[in-house]
């Protein structure tokens, strides 16, 4: 388990001081994947460096399995840092070392015997499906394979926390998918707490149990992915929901954005909605997908302006939710 309490990082002093992380707070339990998402400049890289203590936070705590890493002196920290394995963007492998030699690196630093290192490296490369590529150099591996070597290396010292810092950036969709499968697999097998830092919304829906949105150094919103997806008011939920291009409403119609809530939505909900408001309902666009066994999504509908005020109640009664701010702003001029 990893707990981040009130983590603050300020660069510079006095008038030049820049606060890059501002009282960041979250906890990730063993066996859980917590994603941190944010736009460029939000502080993601700084957060990653402060979590594994490559950068000392200005204040706040990083606690792993009850041990406060932020209190430790440099020598104790070197030992304690082994509890956090990091997978970096572009794997960060040494180009003059083979896959096996890269995985062996943390074990060599630790002074593990050659025989033990060999056995452990073989086991790790087998776990990530790269045994046949053990003697290849990074340039002889695909981007996805390099990231698998990165995972093997991160697991070498048997950490309880895995930190993935933009590790899928630059991978093609198939390599991303297989990286995420492997991450899920090692999380389950080793009961790891995973902190998954990314700017890619679609990977979050595929992998994370919970997610926090980093905005100007603060966690502006956090929660279970499914809860955020079902919350029509959530900024993060809106960004995470699968979107599809909508066609235009006819003159005199109102555009209504509806969040699909799976709890008890009848299959013929559009017909029922039309009956309840006494007017036709046109589907302009929509997408519903399965997330953690819950179908979530988003619809863009058009209804006659005269019937628009009946829509929120009728939609609510069907187990869906309407974004009234959008509806109010979207009457199409006749
Ligand atoms: N050493 C530093 N001194 C001063 N400011 C810094 C330093 N490192 C980072 N920053 C600032 O902190 C802010 C956050 O940077 P950071 O690299 O953590 O963001 P990010 O979310 O990872 O962005 P990206 O996705 O573009 O990599 C930026 O405004 C950056 O200029």
Short mmCIF file of C-alpha atoms and ligand atoms in Angstrom, two decimals:
data_model
loop_
_atom_site.label_atom_id
_atom_site.label_comp_id
_atom_site.label_asym_id
_atom_site.label_seq_id
_atom_site.Cartn_x
_atom_site.Cartn_y
_atom_site.Cartn_z
CA UNK A 1 0.00 0.00 0.00
CA UNK A 2 1.20 3.51 -0.76
CA UNK A 3 -0.11 6.65 0.89
CA UNK A 4 0.64 10.13 -0.43
CA UNK A 5 -0.20 12.77 2.14
CA UNK A 6 -0.19 16.52 1.51
CA UNK A 7 2.66 16.22 -0.96
CA UNK A 8 3.97 19.64 -1.99
CA UNK A 9 6.89 20.48 -4.25
CA UNK A 10 8.09 24.04 -4.67
CA UNK A 11 11.00 24.97 -6.92
CA UNK A 12 12.92 28.21 -6.29
CA UNK A 13 12.59 30.64 -3.43
CA UNK A 14 10.92 33.91 -2.54
CA UNK A 15 9.47 35.78 -5.49
CA UNK A 16 10.78 33.08 -7.88
CA UNK A 17 9.10 30.18 -6.04
CA UNK A 18 6.90 27.94 -8.20
CA UNK A 19 4.64 25.41 -6.50
CA UNK A 20 4.41 22.47 -8.90
CA UNK A 21 2.62 20.04 -6.56
CA UNK A 22 0.15 21.41 -4.06
CA UNK A 23 -0.95 19.16 -1.16
CA UNK A 24 -1.49 16.06 -3.29
CA UNK A 25 -3.29 13.36 -1.38
CA UNK A 26 -4.22 9.79 -2.36
CA UNK A 27 -3.88 6.19 -1.20
CA UNK A 28 -3.43 3.06 -3.32
CA UNK A 29 -4.08 -0.31 -1.68
CA UNK A 30 -2.32 -3.56 -2.54
CA UNK A 31 -3.95 -5.09 -5.61
CA UNK A 32 -5.32 -1.76 -6.81
CA UNK A 33 -4.45 0.36 -9.87
CA UNK A 34 -4.74 4.11 -9.31
CA UNK A 35 -4.31 6.33 -12.36
CA UNK A 36 -3.18 9.93 -12.21
CA UNK A 37 -4.13 11.89 -15.30
CA UNK A 38 -3.51 15.47 -16.24
CA UNK A 39 -2.60 17.72 -19.15
CA UNK A 40 0.94 18.72 -20.05
CA UNK A 41 2.46 20.81 -17.26
CA UNK A 42 0.01 19.58 -14.60
CA UNK A 43 2.88 18.11 -12.56
CA UNK A 44 2.76 14.41 -13.48
CA UNK A 45 6.52 13.92 -13.97
CA UNK A 46 7.28 15.83 -10.79
CA UNK A 47 4.76 13.68 -8.91
CA UNK A 48 6.41 10.49 -10.24
CA UNK A 49 9.83 11.71 -9.14
CA UNK A 50 8.54 12.69 -5.69
CA UNK A 51 6.77 9.34 -5.23
CA UNK A 52 9.95 7.34 -5.78
CA UNK A 53 11.94 10.02 -3.95
CA UNK A 54 14.28 10.79 -6.85
CA UNK A 55 13.16 14.33 -5.94
CA UNK A 56 12.65 15.23 -2.29
CA UNK A 57 9.20 16.76 -1.78
CA UNK A 58 9.21 20.19 -0.11
CA UNK A 59 6.66 18.87 2.41
CA UNK A 60 4.22 16.02 2.86
CA UNK A 61 4.68 12.29 3.17
CA UNK A 62 5.22 9.20 1.03
CA UNK A 63 4.32 6.14 3.13
CA UNK A 64 4.83 2.59 1.84
CA UNK A 65 3.37 -0.24 3.91
CA UNK A 66 3.37 2.02 6.97
CA UNK A 67 6.97 3.21 6.54
CA UNK A 68 7.37 6.96 6.06
CA UNK A 69 9.96 7.17 3.26
CA UNK A 70 10.05 10.97 3.44
CA UNK A 71 11.53 10.77 6.98
CA UNK A 72 14.48 8.57 6.02
CA UNK A 73 18.09 9.67 5.61
CA UNK A 74 19.85 9.00 2.29
CA UNK A 75 21.25 5.60 3.35
CA UNK A 76 17.98 4.18 4.72
CA UNK A 77 16.14 5.61 1.73
CA UNK A 78 18.33 3.65 -0.71
CA UNK A 79 17.08 0.46 0.93
CA UNK A 80 13.45 1.56 1.35
CA UNK A 81 13.23 2.74 -2.26
CA UNK A 82 13.40 -0.90 -3.37
CA UNK A 83 9.75 -1.17 -2.36
CA UNK A 84 8.83 1.00 -5.33
CA UNK A 85 9.60 -0.31 -8.82
CA UNK A 86 9.35 2.23 -11.64
CA UNK A 87 8.57 1.73 -15.33
CA UNK A 88 9.55 4.86 -17.23
CA UNK A 89 8.44 6.35 -20.52
CA UNK A 90 10.43 4.66 -23.34
CA UNK A 91 11.66 2.08 -20.79
CA UNK A 92 14.96 3.94 -20.20
CA UNK A 93 17.06 0.85 -20.92
CA UNK A 94 20.85 0.96 -21.21
CA UNK A 95 21.56 0.59 -24.93
CA UNK A 96 24.84 -1.33 -24.49
CA UNK A 97 23.27 -3.98 -22.30
CA UNK A 98 21.10 -6.87 -23.44
CA UNK A 99 17.55 -7.33 -22.15
CA UNK A 100 18.84 -9.80 -19.54
CA UNK A 101 21.66 -7.47 -18.47
CA UNK A 102 19.22 -4.57 -18.10
CA UNK A 103 16.97 -6.65 -15.87
CA UNK A 104 20.01 -7.76 -13.86
CA UNK A 105 21.09 -4.18 -13.13
CA UNK A 106 19.20 -3.58 -9.85
CA UNK A 107 20.34 -7.02 -8.59
CA UNK A 108 23.97 -6.23 -9.40
CA UNK A 109 23.77 -2.92 -7.51
CA UNK A 110 22.49 -4.88 -4.56
CA UNK A 111 25.41 -7.32 -4.69
CA UNK A 112 23.30 -10.40 -5.41
CA UNK A 113 25.48 -13.37 -6.47
CA UNK A 114 25.90 -14.10 -10.18
CA UNK A 115 24.09 -17.44 -9.92
CA UNK A 116 21.14 -15.94 -8.05
CA UNK A 117 20.97 -13.01 -10.46
CA UNK A 118 20.93 -15.37 -13.45
CA UNK A 119 18.09 -17.41 -12.00
CA UNK A 120 16.04 -14.36 -11.03
CA UNK A 121 16.53 -12.67 -14.43
CA UNK A 122 15.42 -15.85 -16.21
CA UNK A 123 12.32 -15.99 -14.01
CA UNK A 124 11.52 -12.30 -14.65
CA UNK A 125 12.01 -12.51 -18.42
CA UNK A 126 9.79 -15.58 -18.47
CA UNK A 127 7.11 -13.70 -16.53
CA UNK A 128 7.03 -10.91 -19.13
CA UNK A 129 7.17 -13.37 -22.03
CA UNK A 130 10.62 -12.38 -23.26
CA UNK A 131 12.79 -15.44 -22.57
CA UNK A 132 13.61 -15.90 -26.28
CA UNK A 133 14.81 -12.28 -26.44
CA UNK A 134 17.09 -12.33 -23.38
CA UNK A 135 20.27 -11.66 -25.37
CA UNK A 136 18.90 -8.95 -27.63
CA UNK A 137 19.93 -5.32 -27.26
CA UNK A 138 17.25 -2.62 -26.84
CA UNK A 139 17.51 -1.52 -30.49
CA UNK A 140 16.69 -5.10 -31.54
CA UNK A 141 13.42 -5.04 -29.57
CA UNK A 142 10.08 -3.40 -30.39
CA UNK A 143 8.80 -0.52 -28.22
CA UNK A 144 6.35 -2.89 -26.52
CA UNK A 145 9.10 -5.45 -25.82
CA UNK A 146 11.33 -2.72 -24.36
CA UNK A 147 8.53 -1.74 -21.99
CA UNK A 148 8.20 -5.40 -20.95
CA UNK A 149 11.90 -5.42 -20.13
CA UNK A 150 11.18 -2.25 -18.13
CA UNK A 151 8.49 -4.08 -16.13
CA UNK A 152 10.83 -7.05 -15.51
CA UNK A 153 13.55 -4.69 -14.27
CA UNK A 154 11.06 -2.82 -12.06
CA UNK A 155 10.00 -6.11 -10.47
CA UNK A 156 13.57 -7.36 -9.89
CA UNK A 157 13.73 -6.29 -6.25
CA UNK A 158 10.25 -7.58 -5.40
CA UNK A 159 8.60 -4.17 -4.82
CA UNK A 160 5.17 -3.79 -3.26
CA UNK A 161 4.45 -0.66 -5.32
CA UNK A 162 4.78 -0.32 -9.09
CA UNK A 163 4.97 3.19 -10.50
CA UNK A 164 4.26 3.47 -14.21
CA UNK A 165 5.30 6.90 -15.51
CA UNK A 166 3.78 7.49 -18.97
CA UNK A 167 4.91 3.96 -19.83
CA UNK A 168 2.43 3.51 -22.69
CA UNK A 169 3.22 6.85 -24.38
CA UNK A 170 4.45 6.19 -27.88
CA UNK A 171 3.27 2.56 -28.00
CA UNK A 172 0.89 1.51 -30.76
CA UNK A 173 -2.60 0.29 -29.71
CA UNK A 174 -1.69 -3.43 -29.80
CA UNK A 175 1.51 -2.94 -27.76
CA UNK A 176 -0.41 -0.72 -25.30
CA UNK A 177 -3.06 -3.41 -24.91
CA UNK A 178 -0.49 -6.10 -24.23
CA UNK A 179 1.40 -3.84 -21.77
CA UNK A 180 -1.86 -3.19 -19.89
CA UNK A 181 -2.63 -6.94 -19.82
CA UNK A 182 0.80 -7.63 -18.35
CA UNK A 183 0.42 -4.86 -15.78
CA UNK A 184 -2.93 -6.30 -14.67
CA UNK A 185 -1.39 -9.78 -14.51
CA UNK A 186 1.58 -8.76 -12.33
CA UNK A 187 -0.71 -6.66 -10.15
CA UNK A 188 -2.90 -9.73 -9.53
CA UNK A 189 -0.04 -12.22 -9.10
CA UNK A 190 2.11 -10.04 -6.84
CA UNK A 191 -0.65 -8.03 -5.12
CA UNK A 192 1.03 -4.78 -6.12
CA UNK A 193 -0.26 -1.29 -5.50
CA UNK A 194 0.08 0.34 -8.94
CA UNK A 195 0.32 4.10 -9.55
CA UNK A 196 -0.31 4.60 -13.26
CA UNK A 197 0.60 8.10 -14.46
CA UNK A 198 -0.67 8.98 -17.93
CA UNK A 199 -2.22 11.61 -20.15
CA UNK A 200 -4.18 8.99 -22.14
CA UNK A 201 -7.84 8.81 -21.09
CA UNK A 202 -8.61 5.59 -22.97
CA UNK A 203 -5.93 3.61 -21.11
CA UNK A 204 -7.45 4.67 -17.79
CA UNK A 205 -10.83 3.18 -18.64
CA UNK A 206 -9.07 -0.06 -19.61
CA UNK A 207 -6.80 -0.44 -16.60
CA UNK A 208 -7.57 1.71 -13.57
CA UNK A 209 -9.75 0.94 -10.56
CA UNK A 210 -9.60 4.54 -9.36
CA UNK A 211 -8.32 7.74 -10.91
CA UNK A 212 -7.28 11.22 -9.81
CA UNK A 213 -7.19 14.29 -12.05
CA UNK A 214 -4.11 16.44 -11.55
CA UNK A 215 -4.70 20.07 -12.43
CA UNK A 216 -2.07 22.75 -11.77
CA UNK A 217 -0.41 20.51 -9.20
CA UNK A 218 -3.59 19.65 -7.30
CA UNK A 219 -5.76 16.56 -7.34
CA UNK A 220 -8.90 18.34 -8.52
CA UNK A 221 -11.09 15.22 -8.49
CA UNK A 222 -10.62 11.54 -7.65
CA UNK A 223 -12.78 8.45 -7.35
CA UNK A 224 -13.58 4.99 -8.67
CA UNK A 225 -13.56 4.99 -12.49
CA UNK A 226 -17.07 3.51 -12.64
CA UNK A 227 -18.48 6.12 -10.22
CA UNK A 228 -16.95 8.98 -12.19
CA UNK A 229 -18.25 7.57 -15.47
CA UNK A 230 -21.76 7.42 -14.06
CA UNK A 231 -21.64 10.90 -12.53
CA UNK A 232 -23.08 13.37 -15.07
CA UNK A 233 -21.46 16.31 -13.24
CA UNK A 234 -17.92 14.88 -13.16
CA UNK A 235 -15.38 16.60 -15.42
CA UNK A 236 -13.22 13.49 -15.34
CA UNK A 237 -16.22 11.23 -16.01
CA UNK A 238 -17.11 13.32 -19.05
CA UNK A 239 -13.53 13.10 -20.38
CA UNK A 240 -13.37 9.34 -19.73
CA UNK A 241 -16.69 8.49 -21.33
CA UNK A 242 -16.43 7.09 -24.85
CA UNK A 243 -17.48 9.83 -27.25
CA UNK A 244 -18.66 9.73 -30.80
CA UNK A 245 -19.35 12.47 -33.29
CA UNK A 246 -22.95 13.64 -33.24
CA UNK A 247 -24.93 14.82 -36.26
CA UNK A 248 -26.84 18.12 -36.09
CA UNK A 249 -30.26 18.76 -34.58
CA UNK A 250 -33.07 20.03 -36.81
CA UNK A 251 -34.25 23.64 -36.45
CA UNK A 252 -36.49 24.13 -33.42
CA UNK A 253 -35.02 21.14 -31.61
CA UNK A 254 -33.06 21.05 -28.39
CA UNK A 255 -29.89 18.99 -28.06
CA UNK A 256 -29.82 16.89 -24.90
CA UNK A 257 -26.69 15.16 -23.63
CA UNK A 258 -27.57 12.01 -21.70
CA UNK A 259 -25.26 9.94 -19.53
CA UNK A 260 -26.01 6.23 -19.72
CA UNK A 261 -26.43 4.82 -16.25
CA UNK A 262 -26.53 1.06 -16.31
CA UNK A 263 -28.31 0.34 -13.07
CA UNK A 264 -31.71 -0.28 -14.61
CA UNK A 265 -31.96 1.19 -18.08
CA UNK A 266 -34.65 -0.60 -20.13
CA UNK A 267 -33.63 -1.76 -23.62
CA UNK A 268 -36.41 0.28 -25.26
CA UNK A 269 -35.65 3.45 -23.30
CA UNK A 270 -35.77 5.71 -26.36
CA UNK A 271 -39.32 4.61 -27.19
CA UNK A 272 -40.35 5.00 -23.56
CA UNK A 273 -38.77 8.46 -23.40
CA UNK A 274 -40.62 9.52 -26.53
CA UNK A 275 -43.93 8.26 -25.07
CA UNK A 276 -43.35 10.04 -21.79
CA UNK A 277 -42.57 13.44 -23.30
CA UNK A 278 -45.16 13.05 -26.06
CA UNK A 279 -42.69 13.97 -28.82
CA UNK A 280 -40.25 12.16 -31.11
CA UNK A 281 -36.67 11.62 -29.92
CA UNK A 282 -33.85 11.63 -32.48
CA UNK A 283 -30.49 10.00 -31.69
CA UNK A 284 -27.73 12.28 -33.02
CA UNK A 285 -24.88 10.21 -31.66
CA UNK A 286 -23.90 7.90 -28.86
CA UNK A 287 -21.56 5.30 -27.55
CA UNK A 288 -22.01 2.79 -24.76
CA UNK A 289 -19.27 0.42 -23.64
CA UNK A 290 -18.61 -2.04 -20.85
CA UNK A 291 -16.37 -0.85 -18.01
CA UNK A 292 -15.76 -3.24 -15.14
CA UNK A 293 -19.01 -5.05 -15.95
CA UNK A 294 -21.05 -1.85 -16.00
CA UNK A 295 -22.29 -0.41 -19.29
CA UNK A 296 -21.54 3.28 -19.39
CA UNK A 297 -21.74 5.80 -22.14
CA UNK A 298 -23.12 8.91 -23.53
CA UNK A 299 -25.94 9.85 -25.89
CA UNK A 300 -26.65 13.00 -27.84
CA UNK A 301 -30.37 13.35 -28.49
CA UNK A 302 -32.57 15.96 -30.15
CA UNK A 303 -36.15 16.70 -29.07
CA UNK A 304 -38.68 19.41 -29.97
CA UNK A 305 -38.00 22.53 -27.93
CA UNK A 306 -41.63 22.50 -26.67
CA UNK A 307 -41.09 19.10 -25.01
CA UNK A 308 -37.61 19.84 -23.66
CA UNK A 309 -38.66 20.68 -20.10
CA UNK A 310 -40.16 17.20 -19.69
CA UNK A 311 -36.90 15.48 -20.66
CA UNK A 312 -34.89 15.61 -17.39
CA UNK A 313 -37.60 13.92 -15.28
CA UNK A 314 -38.45 11.36 -17.96
CA UNK A 315 -34.77 10.52 -18.54
CA UNK A 316 -34.18 10.27 -14.78
CA UNK A 317 -37.12 7.88 -14.39
CA UNK A 318 -35.49 5.58 -16.96
CA UNK A 319 -32.24 5.40 -14.96
CA UNK A 320 -30.32 7.84 -17.16
CA UNK A 321 -29.10 11.32 -16.33
CA UNK A 322 -29.29 14.48 -18.38
CA UNK A 323 -26.73 17.29 -18.63
CA UNK A 324 -29.14 20.20 -18.27
CA UNK A 325 -26.47 22.87 -18.81
CA UNK A 326 -25.90 21.54 -22.33
CA UNK A 327 -29.60 21.21 -23.07
CA UNK A 328 -30.31 24.79 -21.98
CA UNK A 329 -27.59 26.15 -24.20
CA UNK A 330 -28.38 24.20 -27.31
CA UNK A 331 -31.73 25.23 -28.77
CA UNK A 332 -31.26 25.23 -32.52
CA UNK A 333 -32.68 28.37 -34.15
CA UNK A 334 -35.56 27.81 -36.57
N1 LIG B 1 13.20 21.92 -11.82
C1 LIG B 1 12.15 22.72 -12.04
N2 LIG B 1 12.21 24.04 -11.73
C2 LIG B 1 11.15 24.85 -11.94
N3 LIG B 1 9.98 24.45 -12.47
C3 LIG B 1 9.86 23.16 -12.80
C4 LIG B 1 10.92 22.22 -12.60
N4 LIG B 1 10.50 21.00 -13.02
C5 LIG B 1 9.24 21.19 -13.47
N5 LIG B 1 8.86 22.46 -13.35
C6 LIG B 1 7.55 23.03 -13.72
O1 LIG B 1 6.56 22.28 -13.11
C7 LIG B 1 5.39 22.18 -13.93
C8 LIG B 1 4.99 20.72 -14.04
O2 LIG B 1 5.98 20.02 -14.78
P1 LIG B 1 5.90 18.44 -15.02
O3 LIG B 1 7.00 18.10 -15.96
O4 LIG B 1 5.84 17.76 -13.72
O5 LIG B 1 4.47 18.35 -15.75
P2 LIG B 1 3.86 17.13 -16.56
O6 LIG B 1 2.42 17.06 -16.16
O7 LIG B 1 4.69 15.92 -16.38
O8 LIG B 1 3.98 17.63 -18.05
P3 LIG B 1 4.26 16.77 -19.41
O9 LIG B 1 3.06 15.88 -19.59
O10 LIG B 1 4.37 17.84 -20.46
O11 LIG B 1 5.54 16.02 -19.19
C9 LIG B 1 5.74 22.83 -15.24
O12 LIG B 1 5.17 24.12 -15.27
C10 LIG B 1 7.26 22.90 -15.21
O13 LIG B 1 7.73 24.02 -15.93
#
